[in-house]
């Protein structure tokens, strides 16, 4: 029997809603088909945005959306994507599948989408192949409310009022596809480019995100911070927090090697544990990059933005290899449950995270095929975790949590959990059983609370289970009522290969 002790009175930090963020790139069928079908499409849409997809994302409570890339961002020239659609430039999407990008989804469409979703905006600028002027003018075009050449152009293109940029990424993966730079070179460019990301509206300052490391490249984090971290100095006019408000980290989980990553749907038990052990490595990455950030920023004024994470498998057989389309099974759900628990527990430093990518690419929450849409197991995990958004993390500890796996190398904890208390006073518990075979009896005990109102949901299936367009409801969130309240404790059995969420008062 595992004992889950919760001290609901010991608040440990604020869980930023943006930890539950998403990423959309001009890649494969993410933007086109997945989100945007155009106003003339037979697929029901509002101003070109798919209604079914927007409704599902709102129900999941999407807090922030990153766009337009990824690697695409450092090749994107925003002026190609504004003005009358028939005049917009057609170009080759060299990174992703070599297909024609007709720029029919651009700045206006992105902000329209975020308005429909009711989410914050995260725009990623181009440092790799763009100029300082281009970046500066994009920010002016989007956010300046007064009289200027760029705000005039926006008005002529049909949008009188400025929009709000909540987050702005100054380049993407500049150690790789964003220009193959050294940390010092990028950091100096960062200092320069970010200077011209102006705050035109003091009431809505743009949070600037500096490009951080790939996986365990700690020398990148150190080198960049050494060159361009600047402590906030009152009255210096660099924005509220010096040169940067956040630093990114990218980490993808693939069970095989980079060339052959492994199938999304066909895998054995060993690969199950290997994948989860690789997902659990996020804990070490966040801690070690965080420790370097602590050296420069002991007060934790800048946030870590894990703005690309998730499972990356071989593409679905028969699909364009450049489109990165993959299926999503219970294994993805457990990776999501485990990773989101890690982020919650590190909410003092992790302020944002964006799973890659939202629709039809990598670990998506939604897949589409023509007019059809399915929700993936990962979708339900985000849905079950949504009450953690903007709640306070509280102390939790599992006694008797053993390690499970098939080989010494790929051991993972049987159970993973995180607990928060939200504004309405509910205690939210999310718990995953990572074992393939062992059901886990759990006793949940509280410091003071005597649970009176308890509701719970579960996602449970065998490891390969997934939804298809033919069987769209094979895996879905269900009500979980197999628990008992005894002497103020909640007792239940967490089935093998499951994710459970509780809401308790
Ligand atoms: O998400 C796919 C790609 O992975 C992104 O474009 C890039 O930033 C990362 O390497």
PDB file of N, CA and C in Angstrom, residues 304-366:
ATOM      1  N   UNK A 304      11.867  29.678 -16.488  1.00  0.00           N
ATOM      2  CA  UNK A 304      12.284  28.705 -17.494  1.00  0.00           C
ATOM      3  C   UNK A 304      11.047  28.402 -18.332  1.00  0.00           C
ATOM      4  N   UNK A 305      11.218  28.474 -19.653  1.00  0.00           N
ATOM      5  CA  UNK A 305      10.094  28.187 -20.555  1.00  0.00           C
ATOM      6  C   UNK A 305      10.458  26.930 -21.351  1.00  0.00           C
ATOM      7  N   UNK A 306       9.901  25.804 -20.954  1.00  0.00           N
ATOM      8  CA  UNK A 306      10.189  24.552 -21.686  1.00  0.00           C
ATOM      9  C   UNK A 306       9.244  24.566 -22.891  1.00  0.00           C
ATOM     10  N   UNK A 307       9.608  25.403 -23.874  1.00  0.00           N
ATOM     11  CA  UNK A 307       8.604  25.705 -24.905  1.00  0.00           C
ATOM     12  C   UNK A 307       8.580  24.726 -26.073  1.00  0.00           C
ATOM     13  N   UNK A 308       9.318  23.619 -25.937  1.00  0.00           N
ATOM     14  CA  UNK A 308       9.123  22.462 -26.820  1.00  0.00           C
ATOM     15  C   UNK A 308       9.431  21.211 -26.012  1.00  0.00           C
ATOM     16  N   UNK A 309       8.426  20.389 -25.824  1.00  0.00           N
ATOM     17  CA  UNK A 309       8.620  19.095 -25.161  1.00  0.00           C
ATOM     18  C   UNK A 309       7.586  18.107 -25.681  1.00  0.00           C
ATOM     19  N   UNK A 310       7.875  16.820 -25.486  1.00  0.00           N
ATOM     20  CA  UNK A 310       6.909  15.798 -25.885  1.00  0.00           C
ATOM     21  C   UNK A 310       7.591  14.608 -26.534  1.00  0.00           C
ATOM     22  N   UNK A 311       6.780  13.642 -26.952  1.00  0.00           N
ATOM     23  CA  UNK A 311       7.305  12.427 -27.592  1.00  0.00           C
ATOM     24  C   UNK A 311       7.488  12.666 -29.083  1.00  0.00           C
ATOM     25  N   UNK A 312       8.591  12.171 -29.587  1.00  0.00           N
ATOM     26  CA  UNK A 312       8.886  12.290 -31.026  1.00  0.00           C
ATOM     27  C   UNK A 312       9.170  10.884 -31.539  1.00  0.00           C
ATOM     28  N   UNK A 313       8.237  10.339 -32.307  1.00  0.00           N
ATOM     29  CA  UNK A 313       8.397   8.983 -32.838  1.00  0.00           C
ATOM     30  C   UNK A 313       8.578   9.035 -34.352  1.00  0.00           C
ATOM     31  N   UNK A 314       8.763   7.849 -34.979  1.00  0.00           N
ATOM     32  CA  UNK A 314       8.806   7.798 -36.441  1.00  0.00           C
ATOM     33  C   UNK A 314       7.448   8.236 -36.968  1.00  0.00           C
ATOM     34  N   UNK A 315       7.458   8.839 -38.154  1.00  0.00           N
ATOM     35  CA  UNK A 315       6.173   9.316 -38.690  1.00  0.00           C
ATOM     36  C   UNK A 315       5.273   8.130 -39.007  1.00  0.00           C
ATOM     37  N   UNK A 316       3.988   8.400 -38.997  1.00  0.00           N
ATOM     38  CA  UNK A 316       2.990   7.394 -39.351  1.00  0.00           C
ATOM     39  C   UNK A 316       3.323   6.851 -40.746  1.00  0.00           C
ATOM     40  N   UNK A 317       3.468   5.516 -40.908  1.00  0.00           N
ATOM     41  CA  UNK A 317       3.820   4.971 -42.215  1.00  0.00           C
ATOM     42  C   UNK A 317       2.893   5.509 -43.311  1.00  0.00           C
ATOM     43  N   UNK A 318       3.515   5.862 -44.440  1.00  0.00           N
ATOM     44  CA  UNK A 318       2.734   6.335 -45.584  1.00  0.00           C
ATOM     45  C   UNK A 318       2.476   7.838 -45.582  1.00  0.00           C
ATOM     46  N   UNK A 319       2.971   8.551 -44.546  1.00  0.00           N
ATOM     47  CA  UNK A 319       2.763  10.009 -44.531  1.00  0.00           C
ATOM     48  C   UNK A 319       4.081  10.711 -44.875  1.00  0.00           C
ATOM     49  N   UNK A 320       3.991  11.974 -45.264  1.00  0.00           N
ATOM     50  CA  UNK A 320       5.166  12.766 -45.648  1.00  0.00           C
ATOM     51  C   UNK A 320       6.145  12.826 -44.467  1.00  0.00           C
ATOM     52  N   UNK A 321       7.388  12.340 -44.657  1.00  0.00           N
ATOM     53  CA  UNK A 321       8.340  12.330 -43.523  1.00  0.00           C
ATOM     54  C   UNK A 321       8.616  13.726 -42.970  1.00  0.00           C
ATOM     55  N   UNK A 322       8.416  14.746 -43.799  1.00  0.00           N
ATOM     56  CA  UNK A 322       8.662  16.119 -43.339  1.00  0.00           C
ATOM     57  C   UNK A 322       7.498  16.702 -42.558  1.00  0.00           C
ATOM     58  N   UNK A 323       6.417  15.948 -42.415  1.00  0.00           N
ATOM     59  CA  UNK A 323       5.231  16.490 -41.734  1.00  0.00           C
ATOM     60  C   UNK A 323       5.143  16.084 -40.254  1.00  0.00           C
ATOM     61  N   UNK A 324       5.977  15.108 -39.862  1.00  0.00           N
ATOM     62  CA  UNK A 324       6.048  14.688 -38.450  1.00  0.00           C
ATOM     63  C   UNK A 324       4.680  14.350 -37.851  1.00  0.00           C
ATOM     64  N   UNK A 325       3.883  13.614 -38.638  1.00  0.00           N
ATOM     65  CA  UNK A 325       2.565  13.205 -38.136  1.00  0.00           C
ATOM     66  C   UNK A 325       2.706  11.871 -37.418  1.00  0.00           C
ATOM     67  N   UNK A 326       2.247  11.767 -36.199  1.00  0.00           N
ATOM     68  CA  UNK A 326       2.343  10.508 -35.457  1.00  0.00           C
ATOM     69  C   UNK A 326       1.090  10.275 -34.624  1.00  0.00           C
ATOM     70  N   UNK A 327       0.810   8.991 -34.351  1.00  0.00           N
ATOM     71  CA  UNK A 327      -0.315   8.624 -33.501  1.00  0.00           C
ATOM     72  C   UNK A 327       0.056   8.853 -32.042  1.00  0.00           C
ATOM     73  N   UNK A 328      -0.897   8.663 -31.171  1.00  0.00           N
ATOM     74  CA  UNK A 328      -0.741   9.037 -29.771  1.00  0.00           C
ATOM     75  C   UNK A 328      -1.454   7.984 -28.925  1.00  0.00           C
ATOM     76  N   UNK A 329      -0.698   7.265 -28.085  1.00  0.00           N
ATOM     77  CA  UNK A 329      -1.273   6.152 -27.319  1.00  0.00           C
ATOM     78  C   UNK A 329      -1.293   6.476 -25.825  1.00  0.00           C
ATOM     79  N   UNK A 330      -1.652   5.447 -25.041  1.00  0.00           N
ATOM     80  CA  UNK A 330      -1.602   5.597 -23.582  1.00  0.00           C
ATOM     81  C   UNK A 330      -0.176   5.913 -23.123  1.00  0.00           C
ATOM     82  N   UNK A 331       0.828   5.474 -23.899  1.00  0.00           N
ATOM     83  CA  UNK A 331       2.208   5.803 -23.520  1.00  0.00           C
ATOM     84  C   UNK A 331       2.407   7.327 -23.530  1.00  0.00           C
ATOM     85  N   UNK A 332       1.861   7.992 -24.553  1.00  0.00           N
ATOM     86  CA  UNK A 332       1.962   9.457 -24.598  1.00  0.00           C
ATOM     87  C   UNK A 332       1.246  10.078 -23.396  1.00  0.00           C
ATOM     88  N   UNK A 333       0.097   9.478 -23.038  1.00  0.00           N
ATOM     89  CA  UNK A 333      -0.666  10.021 -21.909  1.00  0.00           C
ATOM     90  C   UNK A 333       0.162   9.951 -20.623  1.00  0.00           C
ATOM     91  N   UNK A 334       0.843   8.833 -20.423  1.00  0.00           N
ATOM     92  CA  UNK A 334       1.645   8.685 -19.196  1.00  0.00           C
ATOM     93  C   UNK A 334       2.851   9.624 -19.217  1.00  0.00           C
ATOM     94  N   UNK A 335       3.450   9.825 -20.414  1.00  0.00           N
ATOM     95  CA  UNK A 335       4.551  10.790 -20.525  1.00  0.00           C
ATOM     96  C   UNK A 335       4.036  12.186 -20.151  1.00  0.00           C
ATOM     97  N   UNK A 336       2.860  12.528 -20.652  1.00  0.00           N
ATOM     98  CA  UNK A 336       2.301  13.862 -20.346  1.00  0.00           C
ATOM     99  C   UNK A 336       2.014  13.996 -18.853  1.00  0.00           C
ATOM    100  N   UNK A 337       1.385  12.963 -18.261  1.00  0.00           N
ATOM    101  CA  UNK A 337       1.047  13.023 -16.835  1.00  0.00           C
ATOM    102  C   UNK A 337       2.287  13.198 -15.979  1.00  0.00           C
ATOM    103  N   UNK A 338       3.310  12.407 -16.278  1.00  0.00           N
ATOM    104  CA  UNK A 338       4.571  12.460 -15.528  1.00  0.00           C
ATOM    105  C   UNK A 338       5.243  13.829 -15.690  1.00  0.00           C
ATOM    106  N   UNK A 339       5.314  14.301 -16.925  1.00  0.00           N
ATOM    107  CA  UNK A 339       6.023  15.557 -17.205  1.00  0.00           C
ATOM    108  C   UNK A 339       5.300  16.741 -16.558  1.00  0.00           C
ATOM    109  N   UNK A 340       3.987  16.765 -16.657  1.00  0.00           N
ATOM    110  CA  UNK A 340       3.248  17.901 -16.064  1.00  0.00           C
ATOM    111  C   UNK A 340       3.380  17.891 -14.539  1.00  0.00           C
ATOM    112  N   UNK A 341       3.455  16.695 -13.938  1.00  0.00           N
ATOM    113  CA  UNK A 341       3.702  16.647 -12.487  1.00  0.00           C
ATOM    114  C   UNK A 341       5.078  17.225 -12.154  1.00  0.00           C
ATOM    115  N   UNK A 342       6.066  16.928 -13.003  1.00  0.00           N
ATOM    116  CA  UNK A 342       7.421  17.477 -12.779  1.00  0.00           C
ATOM    117  C   UNK A 342       7.377  19.006 -12.882  1.00  0.00           C
ATOM    118  N   UNK A 343       6.719  19.523 -13.908  1.00  0.00           N
ATOM    119  CA  UNK A 343       6.645  20.985 -14.056  1.00  0.00           C
ATOM    120  C   UNK A 343       5.936  21.620 -12.850  1.00  0.00           C
ATOM    121  N   UNK A 344       4.832  21.003 -12.434  1.00  0.00           N
ATOM    122  CA  UNK A 344       4.125  21.568 -11.267  1.00  0.00           C
ATOM    123  C   UNK A 344       5.068  21.661 -10.074  1.00  0.00           C
ATOM    124  N   UNK A 345       5.836  20.594  -9.857  1.00  0.00           N
ATOM    125  CA  UNK A 345       6.699  20.558  -8.669  1.00  0.00           C
ATOM    126  C   UNK A 345       7.884  21.520  -8.776  1.00  0.00           C
ATOM    127  N   UNK A 346       8.164  21.976 -10.006  1.00  0.00           N
ATOM    128  CA  UNK A 346       9.248  22.950 -10.199  1.00  0.00           C
ATOM    129  C   UNK A 346       8.675  24.318 -10.581  1.00  0.00           C
ATOM    130  N   UNK A 347       7.478  24.612 -10.085  1.00  0.00           N
ATOM    131  CA  UNK A 347       6.817  25.842 -10.537  1.00  0.00           C
ATOM    132  C   UNK A 347       7.493  27.104 -10.023  1.00  0.00           C
ATOM    133  N   UNK A 348       8.467  26.953  -9.104  1.00  0.00           N
ATOM    134  CA  UNK A 348       9.214  28.144  -8.678  1.00  0.00           C
ATOM    135  C   UNK A 348      10.085  28.646  -9.826  1.00  0.00           C
ATOM    136  N   UNK A 349      10.522  27.751 -10.725  1.00  0.00           N
ATOM    137  CA  UNK A 349      11.366  28.165 -11.846  1.00  0.00           C
ATOM    138  C   UNK A 349      10.677  28.000 -13.193  1.00  0.00           C
ATOM    139  N   UNK A 350       9.928  26.903 -13.364  1.00  0.00           N
ATOM    140  CA  UNK A 350       9.280  26.670 -14.666  1.00  0.00           C
ATOM    141  C   UNK A 350       8.008  27.516 -14.723  1.00  0.00           C
ATOM    142  N   UNK A 351       8.012  28.500 -15.606  1.00  0.00           N
ATOM    143  CA  UNK A 351       6.883  29.426 -15.671  1.00  0.00           C
ATOM    144  C   UNK A 351       6.044  29.211 -16.922  1.00  0.00           C
ATOM    145  N   UNK A 352       6.610  28.493 -17.868  1.00  0.00           N
ATOM    146  CA  UNK A 352       5.839  28.211 -19.081  1.00  0.00           C
ATOM    147  C   UNK A 352       6.374  26.910 -19.684  1.00  0.00           C
ATOM    148  N   UNK A 353       5.495  26.196 -20.394  1.00  0.00           N
ATOM    149  CA  UNK A 353       5.911  25.007 -21.146  1.00  0.00           C
ATOM    150  C   UNK A 353       4.927  24.848 -22.297  1.00  0.00           C
ATOM    151  N   UNK A 354       5.438  24.448 -23.451  1.00  0.00           N
ATOM    152  CA  UNK A 354       4.550  24.272 -24.611  1.00  0.00           C
ATOM    153  C   UNK A 354       4.805  22.888 -25.185  1.00  0.00           C
ATOM    154  N   UNK A 355       3.796  22.032 -25.118  1.00  0.00           N
ATOM    155  CA  UNK A 355       3.951  20.700 -25.705  1.00  0.00           C
ATOM    156  C   UNK A 355       3.969  20.857 -27.222  1.00  0.00           C
ATOM    157  N   UNK A 356       4.793  19.999 -27.872  1.00  0.00           N
ATOM    158  CA  UNK A 356       4.936  20.068 -29.331  1.00  0.00           C
ATOM    159  C   UNK A 356       4.265  18.841 -29.947  1.00  0.00           C
ATOM    160  N   UNK A 357       3.394  19.129 -30.895  1.00  0.00           N
ATOM    161  CA  UNK A 357       2.750  20.395 -31.210  1.00  0.00           C
ATOM    162  C   UNK A 357       1.244  20.176 -31.113  1.00  0.00           C
ATOM    163  N   UNK A 358       0.468  21.209 -31.206  1.00  0.00           N
ATOM    164  CA  UNK A 358      -0.932  21.151 -30.786  1.00  0.00           C
ATOM    165  C   UNK A 358      -1.822  20.219 -31.618  1.00  0.00           C
ATOM    166  N   UNK A 359      -1.678  20.286 -32.950  1.00  0.00           N
ATOM    167  CA  UNK A 359      -2.554  19.498 -33.826  1.00  0.00           C
ATOM    168  C   UNK A 359      -1.730  18.828 -34.925  1.00  0.00           C
ATOM    169  N   UNK A 360      -1.894  17.527 -35.107  1.00  0.00           N
ATOM    170  CA  UNK A 360      -1.347  16.777 -36.259  1.00  0.00           C
ATOM    171  C   UNK A 360       0.171  16.692 -36.355  1.00  0.00           C
ATOM    172  N   UNK A 361       0.912  17.123 -35.335  1.00  0.00           N
ATOM    173  CA  UNK A 361       2.377  17.071 -35.396  1.00  0.00           C
ATOM    174  C   UNK A 361       2.915  16.615 -34.042  1.00  0.00           C
ATOM    175  N   UNK A 362       3.761  15.583 -34.026  1.00  0.00           N
ATOM    176  CA  UNK A 362       4.383  15.060 -32.808  1.00  0.00           C
ATOM    177  C   UNK A 362       3.307  14.727 -31.754  1.00  0.00           C
ATOM    178  N   UNK A 363       3.550  15.126 -30.480  1.00  0.00           N
ATOM    179  CA  UNK A 363       2.619  14.676 -29.423  1.00  0.00           C
ATOM    180  C   UNK A 363       1.405  15.605 -29.348  1.00  0.00           C
ATOM    181  N   UNK A 364       0.503  15.426 -30.277  1.00  0.00           N
ATOM    182  CA  UNK A 364      -0.616  16.364 -30.410  1.00  0.00           C
ATOM    183  C   UNK A 364      -1.776  15.992 -29.496  1.00  0.00           C
ATOM    184  N   UNK A 365      -2.524  17.010 -29.108  1.00  0.00           N
ATOM    185  CA  UNK A 365      -3.744  16.749 -28.345  1.00  0.00           C
ATOM    186  C   UNK A 365      -4.924  16.474 -29.278  1.00  0.00           C
ATOM    187  N   UNK A 366      -4.773  16.876 -30.547  1.00  0.00           N
ATOM    188  CA  UNK A 366      -5.861  16.702 -31.517  1.00  0.00           C
ATOM    189  C   UNK A 366      -5.280  16.211 -32.838  1.00  0.00           C
TER     190      UNK A 366
END
